Amino acid sequence: MLEWINEFGWIIWLTVFLLLAVAEMLTLNLYFILMSVGALAALVAYLFHGALWLQIVIFCVVALATTVLIRPVALAHLRKGPVDQLSNVDRLIGHNAVVLEAVSTTGGLVKIGGDVWTARIRTGADIPVGAPVEVSAIDGATAIINLPGAHKPTGTATTTA
């Protein structure tokens, strides 16, 4: 058995590499791909006629080192986005809308882009159907609206839940 492992070690390490790469594609957590780097290092050790124990040690050391040293940096880089990046709801603030159902302080409906939203005004007289309005804030799933130019957008959405 040991002779077979020594003779076909490259197949074993290549298979381990491919299985770990496939596992990474299924999980996307950066553990398996870094372990697969260890399998590639062990494959290189095999190609340079390293002993089986050395191949296993190289696999373990490289897999551990890449997981400890590379994974945190890679995750920080992958999760980093622009500082001023707005969420999909925050992007609606400042957009124009059309009133579909009269809007008061208790509720109503507006169309923002192609979507129908519940809406309300903070204070003032009801806004009639068909009136152009501007989104000044988002409160949960409700657009807070004003007549155009009546309120400068705040830039952030809030939730009441």
PDB file of N, CA and C in Angstrom, residues 11 21 37 49 57 68 72 80 98 100 111 116 139:
ATOM      1  N   ILE A  11      -1.246  11.919  -7.857  1.00  0.00           N
ATOM      2  CA  ILE A  11      -2.689  11.784  -8.105  1.00  0.00           C
ATOM      3  C   ILE A  11      -3.467  12.060  -6.819  1.00  0.00           C
ATOM      4  N   ALA A  21     -10.976  22.423  -3.609  1.00  0.00           N
ATOM      5  CA  ALA A  21     -11.409  23.549  -4.439  1.00  0.00           C
ATOM      6  C   ALA A  21     -12.913  23.483  -4.693  1.00  0.00           C
ATOM      7  N   VAL A  37      -4.269  25.104  -1.120  1.00  0.00           N
ATOM      8  CA  VAL A  37      -2.911  25.612  -1.340  1.00  0.00           C
ATOM      9  C   VAL A  37      -1.909  24.687  -0.650  1.00  0.00           C
ATOM     10  N   HIS A  49      10.483  14.639  -4.848  1.00  0.00           N
ATOM     11  CA  HIS A  49      10.787  13.362  -4.197  1.00  0.00           C
ATOM     12  C   HIS A  49      10.901  13.469  -2.682  1.00  0.00           C
ATOM     13  N   VAL A  57       3.485  16.937   6.437  1.00  0.00           N
ATOM     14  CA  VAL A  57       3.863  18.082   7.272  1.00  0.00           C
ATOM     15  C   VAL A  57       3.744  19.377   6.472  1.00  0.00           C
ATOM     16  N   VAL A  68      -4.221  31.168   8.777  1.00  0.00           N
ATOM     17  CA  VAL A  68      -3.976  32.147   9.837  1.00  0.00           C
ATOM     18  C   VAL A  68      -3.525  33.491   9.271  1.00  0.00           C
ATOM     19  N   PRO A  72      -7.692  36.269   7.170  1.00  0.00           N
ATOM     20  CA  PRO A  72      -8.216  37.529   7.725  1.00  0.00           C
ATOM     21  C   PRO A  72      -8.033  38.713   6.781  1.00  0.00           C
ATOM     22  N   LYS A  80     -14.798  44.800   2.236  1.00  0.00           N
ATOM     23  CA  LYS A  80     -14.654  46.248   2.221  1.00  0.00           C
ATOM     24  C   LYS A  80     -15.400  46.834   1.029  1.00  0.00           C
ATOM     25  N   VAL A  98     -44.625  59.961  -7.544  1.00  0.00           N
ATOM     26  CA  VAL A  98     -45.963  60.434  -7.906  1.00  0.00           C
ATOM     27  C   VAL A  98     -46.951  59.823  -6.921  1.00  0.00           C
ATOM     28  N   LEU A 100     -50.142  58.122  -5.699  1.00  0.00           N
ATOM     29  CA  LEU A 100     -51.177  57.247  -6.262  1.00  0.00           C
ATOM     30  C   LEU A 100     -52.445  57.271  -5.423  1.00  0.00           C
ATOM     31  N   LYS A 111     -45.631  56.191  -6.069  1.00  0.00           N
ATOM     32  CA  LYS A 111     -44.848  55.367  -6.984  1.00  0.00           C
ATOM     33  C   LYS A 111     -43.472  56.004  -7.108  1.00  0.00           C
ATOM     34  N   VAL A 116     -44.336  50.679  -6.034  1.00  0.00           N
ATOM     35  CA  VAL A 116     -45.351  51.338  -5.219  1.00  0.00           C
ATOM     36  C   VAL A 116     -44.950  51.195  -3.752  1.00  0.00           C
ATOM     37  N   ASP A 139     -38.680  55.343   6.421  1.00  0.00           N
ATOM     38  CA  ASP A 139     -38.886  54.871   7.789  1.00  0.00           C
ATOM     39  C   ASP A 139     -39.432  53.457   7.709  1.00  0.00           C
TER      40      ASP A 139
END
